[in-house]
PDB file of C-alpha atoms in Angstrom:
ATOM      1  CA  MET A   1     112.380  84.554  82.852  1.00  0.00           C
ATOM      2  CA  ILE A   2     110.321  86.548  85.325  1.00  0.00           C
ATOM      3  CA  SER A   3     106.809  87.789  84.745  1.00  0.00           C
ATOM      4  CA  ALA A   4     106.290  91.436  83.934  1.00  0.00           C
ATOM      5  CA  CYS A   5     104.797  93.320  86.831  1.00  0.00           C
ATOM      6  CA  SER A   6     103.300  95.928  84.538  1.00  0.00           C
ATOM      7  CA  VAL A   7     100.001  95.325  82.784  1.00  0.00           C
ATOM      8  CA  LYS A   8      98.262  97.127  79.953  1.00  0.00           C
ATOM      9  CA  PRO A   9      97.677 100.617  81.371  1.00  0.00           C
ATOM     10  CA  TYR A  10      94.186 101.604  82.460  1.00  0.00           C
ATOM     11  CA  SER A  11      95.179 105.260  82.487  1.00  0.00           C
ATOM     12  CA  GLU A  12      97.787 106.599  80.117  1.00  0.00           C
ATOM     13  CA  GLN A  13      98.093 109.739  82.214  1.00  0.00           C
ATOM     14  CA  ALA A  14      98.710 107.750  85.390  1.00  0.00           C
ATOM     15  CA  ILE A  15     101.839 106.055  84.081  1.00  0.00           C
ATOM     16  CA  THR A  16     103.181 108.528  81.512  1.00  0.00           C
ATOM     17  CA  PRO A  17     106.311 109.215  83.635  1.00  0.00           C
ATOM     18  CA  ILE A  18     107.147 105.522  83.557  1.00  0.00           C
ATOM     19  CA  ARG A  19     106.412 104.833  79.916  1.00  0.00           C
ATOM     20  CA  LEU A  20     107.808 107.931  78.210  1.00  0.00           C
ATOM     21  CA  ALA A  21     110.636 109.221  80.397  1.00  0.00           C
ATOM     22  CA  SER A  22     114.046 109.535  78.815  1.00  0.00           C
ATOM     23  CA  ASN A  23     115.457 109.646  82.329  1.00  0.00           C
ATOM     24  CA  LEU A  24     113.073 107.376  84.200  1.00  0.00           C
ATOM     25  CA  HIS A  25     114.304 107.936  87.728  1.00  0.00           C
ATOM     26  CA  GLU A  26     114.416 111.740  87.615  1.00  0.00           C
ATOM     27  CA  THR A  27     111.059 112.114  85.881  1.00  0.00           C
ATOM     28  CA  TRP A  28     109.365 109.601  88.166  1.00  0.00           C
ATOM     29  CA  ASP A  29     110.671 111.352  91.276  1.00  0.00           C
ATOM     30  CA  GLN A  30     109.726 114.785  89.967  1.00  0.00           C
ATOM     31  CA  ALA A  31     106.195 113.634  89.193  1.00  0.00           C
ATOM     32  CA  LEU A  32     105.573 112.378  92.743  1.00  0.00           C
ATOM     33  CA  HIS A  33     108.140 114.422  94.674  1.00  0.00           C
ATOM     34  CA  ASN A  34     105.752 115.892  97.234  1.00  0.00           C
ATOM     35  CA  PHE A  35     103.697 112.717  97.310  1.00  0.00           C
ATOM     36  CA  ILE A  36     106.682 110.670  98.453  1.00  0.00           C
ATOM     37  CA  GLY A  37     108.870 113.301 100.047  1.00  0.00           C
ATOM     38  CA  PHE A  38     106.883 114.636 102.981  1.00  0.00           C
ATOM     39  CA  PRO A  39     104.746 111.941 104.621  1.00  0.00           C
ATOM     40  CA  THR A  40     103.868 112.048 108.313  1.00  0.00           C
ATOM     41  CA  PRO A  41     102.181 109.333 110.402  1.00  0.00           C
ATOM     42  CA  THR A  42      98.936 111.316 110.373  1.00  0.00           C
ATOM     43  CA  ALA A  43      99.019 112.348 106.696  1.00  0.00           C
ATOM     44  CA  PHE A  44     100.400 110.383 103.769  1.00  0.00           C
ATOM     45  CA  SER A  45      99.164 108.988 100.469  1.00  0.00           C
ATOM     46  CA  VAL A  46      99.395 105.663  98.693  1.00  0.00           C
ATOM     47  CA  CYS A  47      98.831 104.320  95.178  1.00  0.00           C
ATOM     48  CA  HIS A  48      96.552 101.399  94.344  1.00  0.00           C
ATOM     49  CA  ASP A  49      94.331  99.790  91.691  1.00  0.00           C
ATOM     50  CA  MET A  50      97.295  99.161  89.346  1.00  0.00           C
ATOM     51  CA  SER A  51      99.869 101.693  88.155  1.00  0.00           C
ATOM     52  CA  CYS A  52      98.701 104.454  90.530  1.00  0.00           C
ATOM     53  CA  HIS A  53      95.266 104.437  88.896  1.00  0.00           C
ATOM     54  CA  SER A  54      93.979 105.581  92.309  1.00  0.00           C
ATOM     55  CA  ILE A  55      95.729 107.647  94.982  1.00  0.00           C
ATOM     56  CA  SER A  56      94.248 107.769  98.478  1.00  0.00           C
ATOM     57  CA  ASP A  57      95.079 109.633 101.658  1.00  0.00           C
ATOM     58  CA  ALA A  58      95.828 107.571 104.751  1.00  0.00           C
ATOM     59  CA  SER A  59      96.678 108.199 108.391  1.00  0.00           C
ATOM     60  CA  LEU A  60      97.748 106.250 111.444  1.00  0.00           C
ATOM     61  CA  SER A  61      96.544 106.627 114.999  1.00  0.00           C
ATOM     62  CA  ILE A  62      98.985 107.289 117.843  1.00  0.00           C
ATOM     63  CA  THR A  63      98.660 103.638 118.866  1.00  0.00           C
ATOM     64  CA  GLN A  64      99.266 102.342 115.353  1.00  0.00           C
ATOM     65  CA  TRP A  65     102.349 104.493 114.867  1.00  0.00           C
ATOM     66  CA  HIS A  66     103.643 103.390 118.260  1.00  0.00           C
ATOM     67  CA  ASP A  67     103.369  99.775 117.084  1.00  0.00           C
ATOM     68  CA  VAL A  68     105.407 100.639 113.981  1.00  0.00           C
ATOM     69  CA  SER A  69     108.069 102.577 115.862  1.00  0.00           C
ATOM     70  CA  GLN A  70     108.433  99.841 118.474  1.00  0.00           C
ATOM     71  CA  ILE A  71     109.793  97.552 115.766  1.00  0.00           C
ATOM     72  CA  PHE A  72     112.951  99.688 115.877  1.00  0.00           C
ATOM     73  CA  THR A  73     113.353  99.325 119.663  1.00  0.00           C
ATOM     74  CA  PRO A  74     116.002  98.592 120.693  1.00  0.00           C
ATOM     75  CA  THR A  75     118.042 100.329 118.010  1.00  0.00           C
ATOM     76  CA  ALA A  76     119.595  97.831 115.615  1.00  0.00           C
ATOM     77  CA  GLU A  77     123.194  96.925 116.403  1.00  0.00           C
ATOM     78  CA  ASN A  78     124.070  96.717 112.721  1.00  0.00           C
ATOM     79  CA  ALA A  79     122.654  97.262 109.228  1.00  0.00           C
ATOM     80  CA  THR A  80     121.657  93.614 108.762  1.00  0.00           C
ATOM     81  CA  VAL A  81     119.392  93.737 111.809  1.00  0.00           C
ATOM     82  CA  GLU A  82     117.950  97.064 110.707  1.00  0.00           C
ATOM     83  CA  ARG A  83     117.033  95.635 107.295  1.00  0.00           C
ATOM     84  CA  GLN A  84     115.043  92.965 109.121  1.00  0.00           C
ATOM     85  CA  GLN A  85     113.330  95.691 111.137  1.00  0.00           C
ATOM     86  CA  ILE A  86     112.517  97.529 107.926  1.00  0.00           C
ATOM     87  CA  GLN A  87     110.935  94.386 106.481  1.00  0.00           C
ATOM     88  CA  HIS A  88     108.669  93.989 109.509  1.00  0.00           C
ATOM     89  CA  ALA A  89     107.779  97.685 109.567  1.00  0.00           C
ATOM     90  CA  ILE A  90     106.807  97.725 105.878  1.00  0.00           C
ATOM     91  CA  ALA A  91     104.691  94.607 106.410  1.00  0.00           C
ATOM     92  CA  LEU A  92     102.880  96.219 109.340  1.00  0.00           C
ATOM     93  CA  LEU A  93     102.329  99.474 107.457  1.00  0.00           C
ATOM     94  CA  GLU A  94     100.877  97.542 104.526  1.00  0.00           C
ATOM     95  CA  THR A  95      98.541  95.752 106.904  1.00  0.00           C
ATOM     96  CA  LEU A  96      97.368  98.935 108.626  1.00  0.00           C
ATOM     97  CA  VAL A  97      96.901 100.818 105.360  1.00  0.00           C
ATOM     98  CA  GLY A  98      95.267  97.803 103.721  1.00  0.00           C
ATOM     99  CA  GLU A  99      92.605  97.647 106.411  1.00  0.00           C
ATOM    100  CA  GLN A 100      91.959 101.360 106.019  1.00  0.00           C
ATOM    101  CA  LEU A 101      91.848 101.637 102.236  1.00  0.00           C
ATOM    102  CA  GLY A 102      90.710  98.207 101.096  1.00  0.00           C
ATOM    103  CA  THR A 103      94.049  96.964  99.766  1.00  0.00           C
ATOM    104  CA  HIS A 104      94.234  94.228 102.425  1.00  0.00           C
ATOM    105  CA  ALA A 105      93.424  91.546  99.838  1.00  0.00           C
ATOM    106  CA  ASP A 106      96.208  92.570  97.463  1.00  0.00           C
ATOM    107  CA  ASN A 107      97.634  89.385  95.990  1.00  0.00           C
ATOM    108  CA  ALA A 108     101.255  88.600  95.274  1.00  0.00           C
ATOM    109  CA  LYS A 109     102.398  89.872  91.895  1.00  0.00           C
ATOM    110  CA  ASN A 110      99.484  90.771  89.590  1.00  0.00           C
ATOM    111  CA  ARG A 111      97.100  87.957  90.464  1.00  0.00           C
ATOM    112  CA  LEU A 112      93.723  89.609  90.018  1.00  0.00           C
ATOM    113  CA  ASP A 113      90.597  88.173  91.594  1.00  0.00           C
ATOM    114  CA  GLY A 114      88.293  89.520  88.930  1.00  0.00           C
ATOM    115  CA  SER A 115      88.928  93.218  89.555  1.00  0.00           C
ATOM    116  CA  ARG A 116      91.862  95.585  89.788  1.00  0.00           C
ATOM    117  CA  SER A 117      90.232  97.251  92.808  1.00  0.00           C
ATOM    118  CA  GLY A 118      92.560  97.010  95.787  1.00  0.00           C
ATOM    119  CA  GLN A 119      95.303  95.303  93.786  1.00  0.00           C
ATOM    120  CA  LEU A 120      98.829  96.698  93.596  1.00  0.00           C
ATOM    121  CA  ASP A 121     101.231  96.202  90.717  1.00  0.00           C
ATOM    122  CA  CYS A 122     104.955  96.919  91.034  1.00  0.00           C
ATOM    123  CA  ILE A 123     104.470 100.610  90.254  1.00  0.00           C
ATOM    124  CA  ASP A 124     102.085 100.914  93.187  1.00  0.00           C
ATOM    125  CA  GLU A 125     104.352  98.795  95.392  1.00  0.00           C
ATOM    126  CA  ALA A 126     107.525 100.725  94.557  1.00  0.00           C
ATOM    127  CA  THR A 127     105.768 104.035  95.174  1.00  0.00           C
ATOM    128  CA  ASN A 128     104.089 103.014  98.429  1.00  0.00           C
ATOM    129  CA  THR A 129     107.193 101.342  99.812  1.00  0.00           C
ATOM    130  CA  SER A 130     109.119 104.535  99.053  1.00  0.00           C
ATOM    131  CA  VAL A 131     106.489 106.477 101.004  1.00  0.00           C
ATOM    132  CA  TYR A 132     106.788 104.083 103.958  1.00  0.00           C
ATOM    133  CA  LEU A 133     110.585 104.225 103.890  1.00  0.00           C
ATOM    134  CA  ARG A 134     110.562 108.013 103.788  1.00  0.00           C
ATOM    135  CA  LEU A 135     108.112 107.993 106.678  1.00  0.00           C
ATOM    136  CA  LEU A 136     110.453 105.809 108.744  1.00  0.00           C
ATOM    137  CA  GLU A 137     113.389 108.029 107.826  1.00  0.00           C
ATOM    138  CA  SER A 138     111.625 111.318 108.552  1.00  0.00           C
ATOM    139  CA  GLU A 139     110.586 110.011 111.969  1.00  0.00           C
ATOM    140  CA  ASN A 140     114.256 109.189 112.729  1.00  0.00           C
ATOM    141  CA  LEU A 141     113.762 105.441 113.006  1.00  0.00           C
ATOM    142  CA  LEU A 142     116.568 104.528 110.596  1.00  0.00           C
ATOM    143  CA  THR A 143     120.111 104.453 111.956  1.00  0.00           C
ATOM    144  CA  TRP A 144     122.028 102.425 109.383  1.00  0.00           C
ATOM    145  CA  HIS A 145     120.191 103.302 106.166  1.00  0.00           C
ATOM    146  CA  LYS A 146     118.865 106.207 104.156  1.00  0.00           C
ATOM    147  CA  THR A 147     116.161 106.220 101.530  1.00  0.00           C
ATOM    148  CA  ALA A 148     117.194 106.199  97.874  1.00  0.00           C
ATOM    149  CA  PRO A 149     115.314 106.749  94.604  1.00  0.00           C
ATOM    150  CA  ARG A 150     112.998 104.166  93.112  1.00  0.00           C
ATOM    151  CA  THR A 151     114.434 102.333  90.157  1.00  0.00           C
ATOM    152  CA  SER A 152     113.495  99.878  87.419  1.00  0.00           C
ATOM    153  CA  ARG A 153     114.760  97.051  85.259  1.00  0.00           C
ATOM    154  CA  GLY A 154     113.269  96.125  81.952  1.00  0.00           C
ATOM    155  CA  PRO A 155     113.440  95.675  78.195  1.00  0.00           C
ATOM    156  CA  LEU A 156     116.710  97.562  77.757  1.00  0.00           C
ATOM    157  CA  SER A 157     118.396  94.752  79.702  1.00  0.00           C
ATOM    158  CA  GLY A 158     116.326  92.006  78.086  1.00  0.00           C
ATOM    159  CA  GLN A 159     114.009  91.576  81.065  1.00  0.00           C
ATOM    160  CA  ALA A 160     110.339  92.077  81.778  1.00  0.00           C
ATOM    161  CA  PRO A 161     109.530  95.549  83.179  1.00  0.00           C
ATOM    162  CA  HIS A 162     109.761  95.757  86.956  1.00  0.00           C
ATOM    163  CA  ASN A 163     110.111  98.513  89.581  1.00  0.00           C
ATOM    164  CA  THR A 164     111.260  98.762  93.179  1.00  0.00           C
ATOM    165  CA  ALA A 165     111.924 101.077  96.095  1.00  0.00           C
ATOM    166  CA  THR A 166     115.523 101.237  97.346  1.00  0.00           C
ATOM    167  CA  ILE A 167     117.618 102.070 100.400  1.00  0.00           C
ATOM    168  CA  THR A 168     121.329 102.667 100.901  1.00  0.00           C
ATOM    169  CA  ASP A 169     123.518 101.330 103.709  1.00  0.00           C
ATOM    170  CA  ILE A 170     125.157 104.526 104.969  1.00  0.00           C
ATOM    171  CA  THR A 171     128.236 102.680 106.235  1.00  0.00           C
ATOM    172  CA  THR A 172     129.123 100.640 103.159  1.00  0.00           C
ATOM    173  CA  GLY A 173     127.335 102.600 100.450  1.00  0.00           C
ATOM    174  CA  GLN A 174     125.672  99.368  99.303  1.00  0.00           C
ATOM    175  CA  ARG A 175     122.258  99.960  97.771  1.00  0.00           C
ATOM    176  CA  TYR A 176     119.378  97.512  98.210  1.00  0.00           C
ATOM    177  CA  ALA A 177     116.077  96.906  96.452  1.00  0.00           C
ATOM    178  CA  VAL A 178     113.091  96.811  98.808  1.00  0.00           C
ATOM    179  CA  ASP A 179     110.638  94.844  96.688  1.00  0.00           C
ATOM    180  CA  ALA A 180     107.134  94.170  98.033  1.00  0.00           C
ATOM    181  CA  TRP A 181     105.568  93.068  94.743  1.00  0.00           C
ATOM    182  CA  PHE A 182     106.406  89.376  95.007  1.00  0.00           C
ATOM    183  CA  LYS A 183     104.402  88.947  98.230  1.00  0.00           C
ATOM    184  CA  ALA A 184     100.765  89.493  99.221  1.00  0.00           C
ATOM    185  CA  ASN A 185      99.724  92.471 101.307  1.00  0.00           C
ATOM    186  CA  GLY A 186     101.226  92.516 104.790  1.00  0.00           C
ATOM    187  CA  LYS A 187     104.083  90.135 104.039  1.00  0.00           C
ATOM    188  CA  PRO A 188     107.676  91.309 104.573  1.00  0.00           C
ATOM    189  CA  PRO A 189     109.203  92.648 101.352  1.00  0.00           C
ATOM    190  CA  ALA A 190     112.371  91.211  99.892  1.00  0.00           C
ATOM    191  CA  ILE A 191     115.488  93.285 100.543  1.00  0.00           C
ATOM    192  CA  VAL A 192     118.111  92.388  97.968  1.00  0.00           C
ATOM    193  CA  VAL A 193     121.464  93.821  96.880  1.00  0.00           C
ATOM    194  CA  LEU A 194     120.453  96.111  94.031  1.00  0.00           C
ATOM    195  CA  THR A 195     123.011  94.818  91.546  1.00  0.00           C
ATOM    196  CA  ASP A 196     121.558  91.325  92.002  1.00  0.00           C
ATOM    197  CA  TRP A 197     118.032  92.689  91.575  1.00  0.00           C
ATOM    198  CA  TYR A 198     119.049  94.445  88.348  1.00  0.00           C
ATOM    199  CA  GLN A 199     120.278  91.095  87.019  1.00  0.00           C
ATOM    200  CA  GLY A 200     116.778  89.634  87.329  1.00  0.00           C
ATOM    201  CA  TRP A 201     116.581  88.452  90.948  1.00  0.00           C
ATOM    202  CA  ARG A 202     113.336  86.797  92.004  1.00  0.00           C
ATOM    203  CA  PRO A 203     112.394  85.007  95.262  1.00  0.00           C
ATOM    204  CA  ASP A 204     113.031  81.468  94.021  1.00  0.00           C
ATOM    205  CA  ASP A 205     116.629  82.487  93.290  1.00  0.00           C
ATOM    206  CA  ASN A 206     117.175  81.912  97.016  1.00  0.00           C
TER     207      ASN A 206
END
């Protein structure tokens, strides 16, 4: 059995779309549509402090964005290589944003060091990773994938609640979870076939 990524909410308002939605995915995306949908390297926002308790604006310098975009040079020869590029890009974005906003010490999972400040749970991670993926997509860095809605697994399937960002392979139609919650800040996220993730995948399954 995996550990729940969600903790007792600090702000009911902050996570109402996740707790009360009859259609989780649609309500979640509607609630943060602009937040996720239109990021640019010089203006985007991220969640932190557990369950989007805090939302902060962030930006990257020309040099920092160049470092991110260079990960996709040369263009991936196939989708497998591009998923590896995505992992490295998300890790770098987490590092750059962490240094800027104080989330650099975010621990794997929900391992708090006395305070929720700077810590990300899976709601934060799924939201932020979706922002980063949309940023990569909007800047035309993705060739073999497109962004897809965030999703969740949980009590209805007999599992602990958990959330993730996702992408779709545009050639095969295969959808993948892009799950950064299992690792500390700046570590490459897991990219896993979504059907496996729904069945309770966790890193030690490998």
